[in-house]
XYZ file of C-alpha atoms in Angstrom:
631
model
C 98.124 64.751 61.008
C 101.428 63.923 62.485
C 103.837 66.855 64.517
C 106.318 66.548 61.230
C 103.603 67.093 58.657
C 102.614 70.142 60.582
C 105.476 71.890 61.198
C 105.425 73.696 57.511
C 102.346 74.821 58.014
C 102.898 76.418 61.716
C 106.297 78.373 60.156
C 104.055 79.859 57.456
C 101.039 80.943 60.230
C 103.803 82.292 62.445
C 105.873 83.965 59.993
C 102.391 85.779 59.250
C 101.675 86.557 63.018
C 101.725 89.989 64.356
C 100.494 89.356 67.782
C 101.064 86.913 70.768
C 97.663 86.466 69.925
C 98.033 85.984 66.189
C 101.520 83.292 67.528
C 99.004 81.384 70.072
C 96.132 81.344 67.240
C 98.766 79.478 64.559
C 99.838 77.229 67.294
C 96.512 76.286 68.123
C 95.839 75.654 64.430
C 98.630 73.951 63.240
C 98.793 71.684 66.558
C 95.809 70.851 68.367
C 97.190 68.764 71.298
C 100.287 71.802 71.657
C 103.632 71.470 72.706
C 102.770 70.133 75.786
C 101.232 66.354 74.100
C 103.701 63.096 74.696
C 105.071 62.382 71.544
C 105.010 58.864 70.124
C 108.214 58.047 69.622
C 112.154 60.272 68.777
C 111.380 61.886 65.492
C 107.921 63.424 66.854
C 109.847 64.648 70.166
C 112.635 66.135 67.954
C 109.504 67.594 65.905
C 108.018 69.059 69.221
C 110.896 70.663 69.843
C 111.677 72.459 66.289
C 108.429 73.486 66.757
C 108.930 75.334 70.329
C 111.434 76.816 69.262
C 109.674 78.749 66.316
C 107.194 79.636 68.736
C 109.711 81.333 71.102
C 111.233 83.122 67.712
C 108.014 84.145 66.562
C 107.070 85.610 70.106
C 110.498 87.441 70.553
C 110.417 89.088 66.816
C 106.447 89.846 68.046
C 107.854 91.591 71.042
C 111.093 92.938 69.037
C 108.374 94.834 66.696
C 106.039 95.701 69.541
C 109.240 97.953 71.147
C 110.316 99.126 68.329
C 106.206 100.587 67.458
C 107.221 101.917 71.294
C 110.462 103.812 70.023
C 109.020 105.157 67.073
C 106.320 106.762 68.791
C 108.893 107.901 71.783
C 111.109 109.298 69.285
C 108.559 110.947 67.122
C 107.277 112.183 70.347
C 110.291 113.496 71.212
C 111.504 115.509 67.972
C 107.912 116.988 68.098
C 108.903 118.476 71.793
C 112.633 119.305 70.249
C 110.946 121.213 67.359
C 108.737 122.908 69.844
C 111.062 124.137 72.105
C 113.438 125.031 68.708
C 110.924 127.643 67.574
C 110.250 128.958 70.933
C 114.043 129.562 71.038
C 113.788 131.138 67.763
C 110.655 132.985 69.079
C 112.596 134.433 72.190
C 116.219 134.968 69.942
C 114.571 136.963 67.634
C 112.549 139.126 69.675
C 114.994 139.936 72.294
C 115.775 143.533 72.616
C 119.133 142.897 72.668
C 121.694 142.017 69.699
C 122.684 138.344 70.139
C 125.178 136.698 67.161
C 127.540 133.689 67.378
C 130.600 133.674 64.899
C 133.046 132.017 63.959
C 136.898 133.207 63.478
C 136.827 134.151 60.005
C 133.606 136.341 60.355
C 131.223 133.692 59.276
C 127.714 133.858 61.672
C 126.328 130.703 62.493
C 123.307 132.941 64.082
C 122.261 136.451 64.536
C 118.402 137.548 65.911
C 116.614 140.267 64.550
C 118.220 143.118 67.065
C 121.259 142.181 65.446
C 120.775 142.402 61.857
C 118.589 145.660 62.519
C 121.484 147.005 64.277
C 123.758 146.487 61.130
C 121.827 147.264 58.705
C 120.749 143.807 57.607
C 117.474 141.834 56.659
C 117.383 138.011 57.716
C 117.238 136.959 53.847
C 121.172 138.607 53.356
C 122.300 136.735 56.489
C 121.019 133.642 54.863
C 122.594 133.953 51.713
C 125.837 134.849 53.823
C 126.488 138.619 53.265
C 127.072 139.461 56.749
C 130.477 139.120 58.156
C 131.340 140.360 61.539
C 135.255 140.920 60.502
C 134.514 142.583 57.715
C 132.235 145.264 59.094
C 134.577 145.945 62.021
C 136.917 148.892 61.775
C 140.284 147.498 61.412
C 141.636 149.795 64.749
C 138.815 147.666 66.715
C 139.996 144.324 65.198
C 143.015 143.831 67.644
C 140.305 144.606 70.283
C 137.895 141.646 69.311
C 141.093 139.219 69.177
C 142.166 140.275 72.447
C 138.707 140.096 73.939
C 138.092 136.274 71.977
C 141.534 135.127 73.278
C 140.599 135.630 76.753
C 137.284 134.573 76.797
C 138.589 130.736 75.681
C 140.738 131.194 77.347
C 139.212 132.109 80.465
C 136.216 130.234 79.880
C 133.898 133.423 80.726
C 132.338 136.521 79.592
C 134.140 139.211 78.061
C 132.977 143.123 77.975
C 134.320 145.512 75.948
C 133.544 148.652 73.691
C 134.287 149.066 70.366
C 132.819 149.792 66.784
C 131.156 148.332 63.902
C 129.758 149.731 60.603
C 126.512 149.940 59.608
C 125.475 148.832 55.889
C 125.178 152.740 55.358
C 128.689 153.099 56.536
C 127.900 154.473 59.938
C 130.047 153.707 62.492
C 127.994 152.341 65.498
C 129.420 152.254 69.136
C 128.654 149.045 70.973
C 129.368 147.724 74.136
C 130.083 143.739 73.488
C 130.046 140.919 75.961
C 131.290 137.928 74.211
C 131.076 134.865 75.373
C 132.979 131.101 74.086
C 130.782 128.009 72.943
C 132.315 124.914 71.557
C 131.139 123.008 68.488
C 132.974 120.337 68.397
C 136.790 121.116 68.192
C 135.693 124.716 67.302
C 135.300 127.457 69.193
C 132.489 130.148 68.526
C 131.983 133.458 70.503
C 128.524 134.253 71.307
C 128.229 137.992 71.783
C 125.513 139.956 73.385
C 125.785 143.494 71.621
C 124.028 146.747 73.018
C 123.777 149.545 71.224
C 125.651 152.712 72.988
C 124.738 155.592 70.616
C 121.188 156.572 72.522
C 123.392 156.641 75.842
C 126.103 159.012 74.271
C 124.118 161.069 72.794
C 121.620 161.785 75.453
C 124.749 162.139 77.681
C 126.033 164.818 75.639
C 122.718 167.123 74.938
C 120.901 166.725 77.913
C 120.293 168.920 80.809
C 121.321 166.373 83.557
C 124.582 166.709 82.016
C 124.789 169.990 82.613
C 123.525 169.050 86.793
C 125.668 166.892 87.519
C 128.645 168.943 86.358
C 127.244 171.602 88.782
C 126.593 168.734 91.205
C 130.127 167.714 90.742
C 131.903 171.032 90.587
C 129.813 171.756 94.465
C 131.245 168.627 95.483
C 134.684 169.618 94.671
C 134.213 173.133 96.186
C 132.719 171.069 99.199
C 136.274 169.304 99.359
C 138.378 172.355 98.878
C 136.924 174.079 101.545
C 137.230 171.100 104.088
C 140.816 170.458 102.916
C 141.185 174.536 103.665
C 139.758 174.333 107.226
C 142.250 171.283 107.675
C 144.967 173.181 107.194
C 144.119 175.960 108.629
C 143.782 173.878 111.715
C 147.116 172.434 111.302
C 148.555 175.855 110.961
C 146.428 177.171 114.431
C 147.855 173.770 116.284
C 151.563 174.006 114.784
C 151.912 177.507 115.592
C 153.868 177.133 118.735
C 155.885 173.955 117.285
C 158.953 175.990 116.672
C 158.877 177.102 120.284
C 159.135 173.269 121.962
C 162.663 172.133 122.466
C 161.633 168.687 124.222
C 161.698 166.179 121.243
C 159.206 163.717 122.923
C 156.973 166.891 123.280
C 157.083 167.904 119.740
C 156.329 164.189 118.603
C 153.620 164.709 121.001
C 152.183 167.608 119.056
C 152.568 166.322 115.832
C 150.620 163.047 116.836
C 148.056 165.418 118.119
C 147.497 166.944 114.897
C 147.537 163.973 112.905
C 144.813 162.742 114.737
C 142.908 165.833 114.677
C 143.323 166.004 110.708
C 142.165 161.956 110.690
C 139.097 161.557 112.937
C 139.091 157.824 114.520
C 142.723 157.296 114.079
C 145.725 156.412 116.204
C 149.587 157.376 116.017
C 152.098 155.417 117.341
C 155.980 156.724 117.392
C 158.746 154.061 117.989
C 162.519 154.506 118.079
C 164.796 151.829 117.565
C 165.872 150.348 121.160
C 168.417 146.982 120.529
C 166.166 144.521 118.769
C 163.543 146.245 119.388
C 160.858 148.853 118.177
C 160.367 151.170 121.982
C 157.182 153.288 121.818
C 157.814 156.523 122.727
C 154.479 158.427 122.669
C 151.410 157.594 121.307
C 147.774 159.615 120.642
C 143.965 159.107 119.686
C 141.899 156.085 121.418
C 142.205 152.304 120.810
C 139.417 150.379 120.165
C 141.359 147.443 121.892
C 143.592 148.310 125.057
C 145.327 145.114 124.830
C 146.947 146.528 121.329
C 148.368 149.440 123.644
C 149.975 146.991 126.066
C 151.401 145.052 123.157
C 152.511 148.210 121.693
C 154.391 149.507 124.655
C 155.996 146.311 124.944
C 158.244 146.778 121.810
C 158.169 145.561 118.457
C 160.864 142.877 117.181
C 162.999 144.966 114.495
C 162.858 143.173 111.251
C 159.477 141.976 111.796
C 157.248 145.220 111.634
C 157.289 145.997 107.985
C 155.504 149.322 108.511
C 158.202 150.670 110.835
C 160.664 148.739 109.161
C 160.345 149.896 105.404
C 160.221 153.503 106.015
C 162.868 153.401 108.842
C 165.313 151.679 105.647
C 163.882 153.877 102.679
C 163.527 156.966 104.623
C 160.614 157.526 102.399
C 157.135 157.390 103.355
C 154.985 153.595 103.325
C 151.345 153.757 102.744
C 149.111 150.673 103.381
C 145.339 150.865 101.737
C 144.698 147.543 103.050
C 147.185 146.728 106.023
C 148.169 143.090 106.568
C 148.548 142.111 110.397
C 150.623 139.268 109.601
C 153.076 142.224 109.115
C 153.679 143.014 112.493
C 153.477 139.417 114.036
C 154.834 140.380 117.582
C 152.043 142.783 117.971
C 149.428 139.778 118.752
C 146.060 139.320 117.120
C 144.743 142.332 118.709
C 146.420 144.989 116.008
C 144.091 143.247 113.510
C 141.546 146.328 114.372
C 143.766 148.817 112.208
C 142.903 148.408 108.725
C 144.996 151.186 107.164
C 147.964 152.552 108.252
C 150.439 154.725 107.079
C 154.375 155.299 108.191
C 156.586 157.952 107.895
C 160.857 158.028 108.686
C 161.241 161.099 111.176
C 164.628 162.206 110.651
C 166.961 164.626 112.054
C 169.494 165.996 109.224
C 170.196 162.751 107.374
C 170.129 160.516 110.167
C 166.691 158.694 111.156
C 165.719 159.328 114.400
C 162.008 157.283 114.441
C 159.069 156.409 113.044
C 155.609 158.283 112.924
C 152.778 155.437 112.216
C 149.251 156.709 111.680
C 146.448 153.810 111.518
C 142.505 153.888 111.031
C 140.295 151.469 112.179
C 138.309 151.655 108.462
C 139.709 150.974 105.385
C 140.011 153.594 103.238
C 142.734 154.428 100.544
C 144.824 157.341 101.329
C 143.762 159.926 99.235
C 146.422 162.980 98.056
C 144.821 165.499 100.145
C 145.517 163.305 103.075
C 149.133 162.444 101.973
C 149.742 165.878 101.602
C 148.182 166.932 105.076
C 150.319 163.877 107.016
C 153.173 164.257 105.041
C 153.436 167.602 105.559
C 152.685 167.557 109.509
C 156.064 164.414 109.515
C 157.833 167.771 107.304
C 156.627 170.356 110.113
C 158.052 168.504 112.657
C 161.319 167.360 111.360
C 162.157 171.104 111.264
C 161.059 171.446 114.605
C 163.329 168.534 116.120
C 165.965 169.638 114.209
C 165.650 173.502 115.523
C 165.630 172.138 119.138
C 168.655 170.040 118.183
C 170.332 173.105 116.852
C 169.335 175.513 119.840
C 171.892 175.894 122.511
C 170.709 174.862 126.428
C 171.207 178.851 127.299
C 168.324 179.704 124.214
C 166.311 176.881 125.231
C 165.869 178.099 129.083
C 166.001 181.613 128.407
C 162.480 180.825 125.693
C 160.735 178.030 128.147
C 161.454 180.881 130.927
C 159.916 183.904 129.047
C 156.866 182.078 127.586
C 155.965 180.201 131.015
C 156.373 183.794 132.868
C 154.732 185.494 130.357
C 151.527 182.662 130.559
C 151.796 182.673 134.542
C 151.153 185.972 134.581
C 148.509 186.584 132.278
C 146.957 183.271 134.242
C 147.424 184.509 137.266
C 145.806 187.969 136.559
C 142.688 186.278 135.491
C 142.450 184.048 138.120
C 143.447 186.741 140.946
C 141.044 189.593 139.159
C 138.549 188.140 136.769
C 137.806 184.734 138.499
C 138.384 185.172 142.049
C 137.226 188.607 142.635
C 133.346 188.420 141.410
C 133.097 185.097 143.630
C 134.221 186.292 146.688
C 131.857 189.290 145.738
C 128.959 186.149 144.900
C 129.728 184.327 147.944
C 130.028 187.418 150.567
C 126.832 188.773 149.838
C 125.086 185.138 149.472
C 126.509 184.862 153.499
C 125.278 188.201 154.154
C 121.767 186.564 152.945
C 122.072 183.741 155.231
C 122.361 186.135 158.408
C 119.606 188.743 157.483
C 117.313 186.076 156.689
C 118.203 183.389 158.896
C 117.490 179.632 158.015
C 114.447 180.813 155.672
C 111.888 178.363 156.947
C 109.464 179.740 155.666
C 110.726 180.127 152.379
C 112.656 176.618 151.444
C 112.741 177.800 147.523
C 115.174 180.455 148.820
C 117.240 178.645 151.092
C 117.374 176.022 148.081
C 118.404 179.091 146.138
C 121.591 180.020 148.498
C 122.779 176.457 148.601
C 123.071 176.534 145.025
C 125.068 179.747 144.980
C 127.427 178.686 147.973
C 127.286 175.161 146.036
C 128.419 176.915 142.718
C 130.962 179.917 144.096
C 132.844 176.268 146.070
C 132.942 174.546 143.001
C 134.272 177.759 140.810
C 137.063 178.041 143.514
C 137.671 174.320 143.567
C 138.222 174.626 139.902
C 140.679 178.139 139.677
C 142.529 176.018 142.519
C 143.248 173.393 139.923
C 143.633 175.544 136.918
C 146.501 176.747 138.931
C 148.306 174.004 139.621
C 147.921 172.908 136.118
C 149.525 175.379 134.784
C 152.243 176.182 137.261
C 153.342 172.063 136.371
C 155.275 173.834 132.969
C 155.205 177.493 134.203
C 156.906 176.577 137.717
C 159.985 174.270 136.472
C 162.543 173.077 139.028
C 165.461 171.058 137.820
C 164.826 166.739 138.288
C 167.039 165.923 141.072
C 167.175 162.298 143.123
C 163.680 162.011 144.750
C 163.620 159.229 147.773
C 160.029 158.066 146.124
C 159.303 156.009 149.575
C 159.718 159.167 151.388
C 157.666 161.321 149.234
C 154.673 159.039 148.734
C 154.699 158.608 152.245
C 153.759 162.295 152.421
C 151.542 162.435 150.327
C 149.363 159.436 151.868
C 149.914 162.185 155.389
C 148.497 164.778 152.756
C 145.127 162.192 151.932
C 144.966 161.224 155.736
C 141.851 162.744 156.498
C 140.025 160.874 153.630
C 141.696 157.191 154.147
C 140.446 157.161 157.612
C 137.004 158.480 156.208
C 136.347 155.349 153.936
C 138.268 153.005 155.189
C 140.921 152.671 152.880
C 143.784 150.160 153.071
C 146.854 151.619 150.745
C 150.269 149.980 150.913
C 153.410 151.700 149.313
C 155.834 148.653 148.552
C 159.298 149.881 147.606
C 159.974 151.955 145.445
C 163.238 152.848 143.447
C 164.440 156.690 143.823
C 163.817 158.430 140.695
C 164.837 161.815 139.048
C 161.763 164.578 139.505
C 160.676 168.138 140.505
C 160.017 166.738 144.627
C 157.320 169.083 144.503
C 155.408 167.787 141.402
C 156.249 163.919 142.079
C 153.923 164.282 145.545
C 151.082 165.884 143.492
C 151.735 163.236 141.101
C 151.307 160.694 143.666
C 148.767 162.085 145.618
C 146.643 162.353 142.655
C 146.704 158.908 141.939
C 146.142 157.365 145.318
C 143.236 160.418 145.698
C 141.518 159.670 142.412
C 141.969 155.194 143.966
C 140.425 156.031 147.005
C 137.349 158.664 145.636
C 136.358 156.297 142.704
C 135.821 153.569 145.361
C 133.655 150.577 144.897
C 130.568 150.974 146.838
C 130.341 147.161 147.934
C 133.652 147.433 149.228
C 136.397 149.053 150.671
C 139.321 150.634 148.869
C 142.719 148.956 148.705
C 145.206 150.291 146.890
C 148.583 149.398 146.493
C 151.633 151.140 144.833
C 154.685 149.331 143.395
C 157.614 149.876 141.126
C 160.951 148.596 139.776
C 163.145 150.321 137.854
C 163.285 148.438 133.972
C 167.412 150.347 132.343
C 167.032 153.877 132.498
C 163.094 154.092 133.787
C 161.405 153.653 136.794
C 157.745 151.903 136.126
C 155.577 152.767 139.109
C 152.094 150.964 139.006
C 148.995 152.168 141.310
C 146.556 149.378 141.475
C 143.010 150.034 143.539
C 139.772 147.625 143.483
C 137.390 150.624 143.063
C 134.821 150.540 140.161
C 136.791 150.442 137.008
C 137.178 152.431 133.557
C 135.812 151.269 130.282
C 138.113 151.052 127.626
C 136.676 153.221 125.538
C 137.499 155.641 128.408
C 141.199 155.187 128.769
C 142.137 158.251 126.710
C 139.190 160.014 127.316
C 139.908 160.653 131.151
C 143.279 162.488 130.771
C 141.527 165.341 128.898
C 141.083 168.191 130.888
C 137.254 169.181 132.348
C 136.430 165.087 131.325
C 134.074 163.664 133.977
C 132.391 160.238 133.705
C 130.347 160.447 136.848
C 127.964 163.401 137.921
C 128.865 165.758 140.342
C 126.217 164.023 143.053
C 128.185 160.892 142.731
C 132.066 162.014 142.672
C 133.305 165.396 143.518
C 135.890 166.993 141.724
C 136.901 169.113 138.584
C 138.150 166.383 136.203
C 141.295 168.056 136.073
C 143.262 165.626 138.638
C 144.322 162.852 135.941
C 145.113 165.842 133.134
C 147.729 167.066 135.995
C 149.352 163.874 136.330
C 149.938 163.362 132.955
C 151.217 166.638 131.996
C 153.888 165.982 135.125
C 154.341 162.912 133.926
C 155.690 163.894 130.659
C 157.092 166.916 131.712
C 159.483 164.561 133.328
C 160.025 162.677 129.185
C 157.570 159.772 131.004
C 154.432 158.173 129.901
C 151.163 157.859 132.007
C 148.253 155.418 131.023
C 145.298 153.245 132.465
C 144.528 149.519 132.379
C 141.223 148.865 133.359
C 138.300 145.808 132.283
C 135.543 148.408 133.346
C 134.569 146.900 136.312
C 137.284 145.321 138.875
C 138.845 148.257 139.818
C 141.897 149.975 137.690
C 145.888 150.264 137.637
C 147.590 153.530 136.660
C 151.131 152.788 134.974
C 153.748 155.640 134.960
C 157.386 156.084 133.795
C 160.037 158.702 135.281
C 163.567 158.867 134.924
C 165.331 156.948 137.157
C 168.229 158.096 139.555
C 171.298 158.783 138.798
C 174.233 157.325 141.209
């Protein structure tokens, strides 16, 4: 049979195949010698090739139906595994404990779960047929609510909570808290809310005994608070007591910093007065957490850029910070970024402003009214106070500062002469008398340990009425300032400390220094302190050198005493001007640890400032202010 006759036959098998096989088997059939055979001359070739060609289309509608079996099966597969994971869906909507219901706009639910419906009132066959509509069962004073709440959650694109009120089938209003959430179908937006039922919570709240504890819980706390804000003030009245006595202003600023930070544990107050362009600090209490702030501090302020000194300064009315912004005061550096809350307060005189008081904390904390109140009423306190001592006349002023520093020198110096000093010569004579009945005490060493100590203890006691003296003739003892040659007096005073320069070593030089306006008397102790306290708290690898230099900045004189001894730790700065402080035992530095709170006290007696830079371990420099001469 020729190719021509045979291709009829071959389209009929392959239109019939179902299978390469089945295509292979017809072509096998209907041509024996296949496609591959020479042909015999144009119209078999041209046969050949009709025939190859319904060979490729029968293989590529073979392989056509093949993938489409394939996707059938895939896609069957697949709507199985949709189904499945449908009604677990359903399984887990309907049994969560929690109402769940998407809805359109008009009220219409596209799907509620079986918390839902229960919670209305509802059974699943009158959702189907449509008769539950979440407009229509919402109170029409909540329906403002659920508009508000569905505006911003498209808008938004997140959750929404709220509380508000639906009615049951019954007509019982049920309080719900809502959080509704937006889903798009298509151009339409549906809210999705998750609904919890509030009525178990309200009414346990309201009949059960915890209720009743925590308002007793609550009302202790608040009795708690009452009595801490009563001690407060109590203490503010015990430490404002003599307020109205002070006439120097820096003094009463003083005071009222002092109480501040006594009312605010682990704050600082700053007070600055407006200098030129700048903010000066004038006096300053409580301990920074980063000395460098103090430096920057004392170094002014730019006006104009220190919005807490600024605003209140402008307002005259008080400027509280909750959470204080150091980009606020940008000349202050990056170190004032350790106050977190700060608050500022116009002190004024009359009408006029004379300063500002600035209280910060190193936590952040909102300012409660109790502690508005308490600051705001210390700024109050000592406005009054400046303006008495502005109101005073000199004569008044003398004559007070006169009787009240007589009156405490001699009730200070009865004590000391009588009560102090008498039972420790008594203590000391009869521990000598010891010594020479009993000799040495060889043979008892516990004993002779047991004199030391007393002759040890009655020094010490002595040392220490000595210095409670001095302290307090500094105020008690005034002399008029007058011009002090400051080269001539610290040159006595290094005479004075002879004895113990020679012992160690020491190497002080006094560079010169500009005259000043002091009490002569007090400006050597002052000076003698200093260079004492350099030379005692010497380093041990080394020995002392001190030196002392000053230059006179407008109407102050800054006088700096640098030593290389062994350094104070920052968190010591403030610590060491308090009276009776010691950082050192006895065994390693004598003394009372009333030296430094001596120099201060003349220090500001004299309107200056006395302070410490130190990086707690390469020796120290003590920086003072005094008045400076008058030509």
């Amino acid at each position: 049979m020729s190719v021509s006759s045979s291709l009829s036959t071959l389209a009929v098998a392959l239109a019939e195949a179902a299978s390469a096989t089945q295509v292979q088997a017809a072509l096998a059939s209907s041509l024996p010698g296949g496609l591959s055979r020479p042909a015999a001359g144009p119209e078999e070739r041209e046969a050949l090739e009709v025939a190859a060609a319904l060979v490729e289309a029968a293989l590529a509608r073979v392989e056509a139906q093949r993938e489409a079996r394939v996707a059938r099966r895939e896609l069957a597969a697949r709507q199985a595994e949709g189904a499945a994971l449908q009604a677990r869906f359903d399984a887990l909507f309907n049994a969560a404990p929690v109402g769940i219901a998407a809805g359109r706009r008009d009220g219409t639910l596209v799907r509620a779960n079986d918390a839902y419906l229960d919670l209305l009132g509802f059974t699943r066959e009158e959702f189907q047929a449509g008769a539950v509509n979440w407009v229509e069962l919402t109170p029409p004073e909540f329906t403002e609510v659920d508009w508000d709440a569905l505006r911003r959650a498209i808008g938004d694109g997140r959750a929404v909570r709220y509380a508000k009120e639906m009615r049951h089938r019954s007509g019982e209003r049920i309080a719900q808290e809502v959080t509704l959430l937006p889903q798009w179908e298509g151009p339409e937006a549906v809210g999705v809310a998750y609904v919890r039922d509030l009525r178990p919570e309200r009414a346990a709240a309201l009949g059960h005994a915890l209720e009743l504890q925590a308002r007793g819980e609550e009302l202790e706390r608040l009795n708690a608070e009452l009595a801490a804000r009563t001690e407060a003030l109590e203490r503010f009245a015990e430490l404002s007591r003599d307020l109205a006595l002070e006439r120097d202003p820096l003094v009463l600023v003083g005071r009222a910093q002092e109480i501040a930070v006594s009312l605010m544990p682990g704050s600082v107050c700053t007070y600055y007065e407006p200098q030129g362009g700048l903010w000066s600090l004038r006096s300053h209490r409580g301990e920074f957490r980063q000395p460098e702030l103090l430096a920057r501090l004392r170094s002014g302020l730019t006006r104009g850029e220190a919005l807490n000194v600024d605003r209140p300064f402008e307002t005259l009315t008080p400027y509280y910070q909750d959470t204080f912004d150091p980009a606020t005061v940008r000349s202050a550096g990056g170190s004032i970024s350790v106050i977190r809350t700060t608050a500022s307060f116009p002190v004024r005189t009359g009408a006029r402003p004379r300063g500002v008081l600035v209280v910060g904390r190193h936590d952040q904390r909102a300012w409660t009214p109790a502690e508005k109140t308490l600051l705001e009423t210390v700024v109050f306190n000592l406005q009054l106070a400046l303006e008495r001592a502005e109101q005073s006349g000199e004569l008044q002023r003398r004559a007070l500062a006169l009787e009240r520093s007589n009156a405490e020198l001699e009730r200070f110096a009865f004590v000391a002469s009588h009560d102090l000093q008498e039972p420790l010569r008594s203590v000391t004579s009869f521990a000598q008398l010891l010594v020479k009945r009993f000799g040495g005490l060889e043979g008892d060493p516990k004993a002779a340990q047991y004199l030391r100590h007393i002759q040890e203890g009655t020094q010490r006691m002595q040392n220490l009425i000595q210095d409670l003296l001095t302290y307090a003739r500094v105020t008690a003892e005034p002399r008029p300032p007058a011009r002090q040659d400051t080269n001539a007096v610290a040159a006595t005073a290094l005479q004075d400390l002879r004895a113990s320069l020679d012992a160690t070593g020491a190497a002080v030089t006094v560079f010169d220094l500009p005259p000043v306006m002091a009490d002569g008397t007090q400006l050597r102790q002052l000076l003698q302190n200093l260079i004492g306290n350099a030379v005692k708290y010497r380093h041990p690898d080394r020995p002392p050198v001190v030196m002392v230099t000053g230059e006179q900045r407008g109407s102050w004189v800054h006088i700096d005493v640098q030593d290389n001894g062994i350094g104070i730790p920052s968190e010591y700065h403030e610590r060491i001007f308090t009276v009776f402080q010691r950082l050192h035992a006895r065994d390693q530095y004598g003394g009372t640890g009333v030296g430094l709170t001596i120099a201060r006290r003349i220090v500001e007696r004299h309107g200056g400032q006395l302070w410490v830079s130190s990086d707690g371990s390469n020796g120290s420099t003590f920086h003072l202010t005094l008045p400076a001469a008058t030509d």
